[in-house]
Amino acid sequence: MNGDECMETIKLISRGGDAFELPYAAARLSHVVRDAQDENDDEVVENPEDVQILKVESRCLEKVVEFLKHYHEEPLTEIKTPLEDNTFEGNVKQEWYQAFLKGIDQPMLFDLVTAANFMAIQPLLDLTCLKVSCQLMGKTAEEIRQMLNIPKLTPEEEAAARRDHRWIFDD
């Protein structure tokens, strides 16, 4: 990476119209940002155009930008599979990444999963999905249904599900 590349900045604009500026070198971790610039892997884009991220709210995009900036300085260590531990902290050793998701509420966590998926930011998607999966470990089906806001099946839907997907049900 040359010095000029570090100087280029880009603004990501949320659904609410808020703009978040960051180094282009950090933003290009997102395939959506790269695709918006029509760049090839070999070339450096000069004066990148701002990108509207209309499917992501401001509060969430601010967290995404925070992640991108930090990832550019300290990449997330690959999350090994199978998982080494049943806890998030047991699988993510880097303190900043642990702290990044610590204390955020469930709706924001799911918004980050959705934003990472939409913006094609694989490391953020891996991190947020790991957090969700660790939260689901050891939970009953009812607890998982409530956490994921899955509506209860009607008796007819449950009968059809039991018939079509016998392997899901314990009994």
mmCIF file of C-alpha atoms in Angstrom, residues 7 10 21 29 34 58 61 67 69 72 84-85 92-93 120 147 151 156 160 164 166:
data_model
loop_
_atom_site.group_PDB
_atom_site.id
_atom_site.type_symbol
_atom_site.label_atom_id
_atom_site.label_comp_id
_atom_site.label_asym_id
_atom_site.label_seq_id
_atom_site.Cartn_x
_atom_site.Cartn_y
_atom_site.Cartn_z
ATOM 1 C CA MET A 7 -4.797 9.531 2.174
ATOM 2 C CA ILE A 10 -14.668 7.995 1.338
ATOM 3 C CA GLU A 21 -15.927 9.296 6.632
ATOM 4 C CA LEU A 29 -13.184 -4.457 2.798
ATOM 5 C CA ARG A 34 -15.529 -1.769 -4.064
ATOM 6 C CA SER A 58 -27.179 5.600 10.870
ATOM 7 C CA LEU A 61 -23.548 2.207 9.946
ATOM 8 C CA PHE A 67 -15.309 -1.968 12.697
ATOM 9 C CA LYS A 69 -11.430 1.386 10.639
ATOM 10 C CA HIS A 72 -7.796 -2.017 8.716
ATOM 11 C CA GLU A 84 -12.725 -24.058 20.180
ATOM 12 C CA ASP A 85 -15.146 -23.002 22.919
ATOM 13 C CA VAL A 92 -12.350 -14.375 19.860
ATOM 14 C CA LYS A 93 -9.082 -13.665 21.621
ATOM 15 C CA ALA A 120 -20.505 -8.080 1.988
ATOM 16 C CA MET A 147 -34.610 -14.591 21.056
ATOM 17 C CA PRO A 151 -43.794 -16.468 15.922
ATOM 18 C CA GLU A 156 -51.941 -26.719 11.589
ATOM 19 C CA ALA A 160 -47.337 -29.889 8.785
ATOM 20 C CA ASP A 164 -42.492 -32.648 6.601
ATOM 21 C CA ARG A 166 -39.615 -35.219 11.360
#
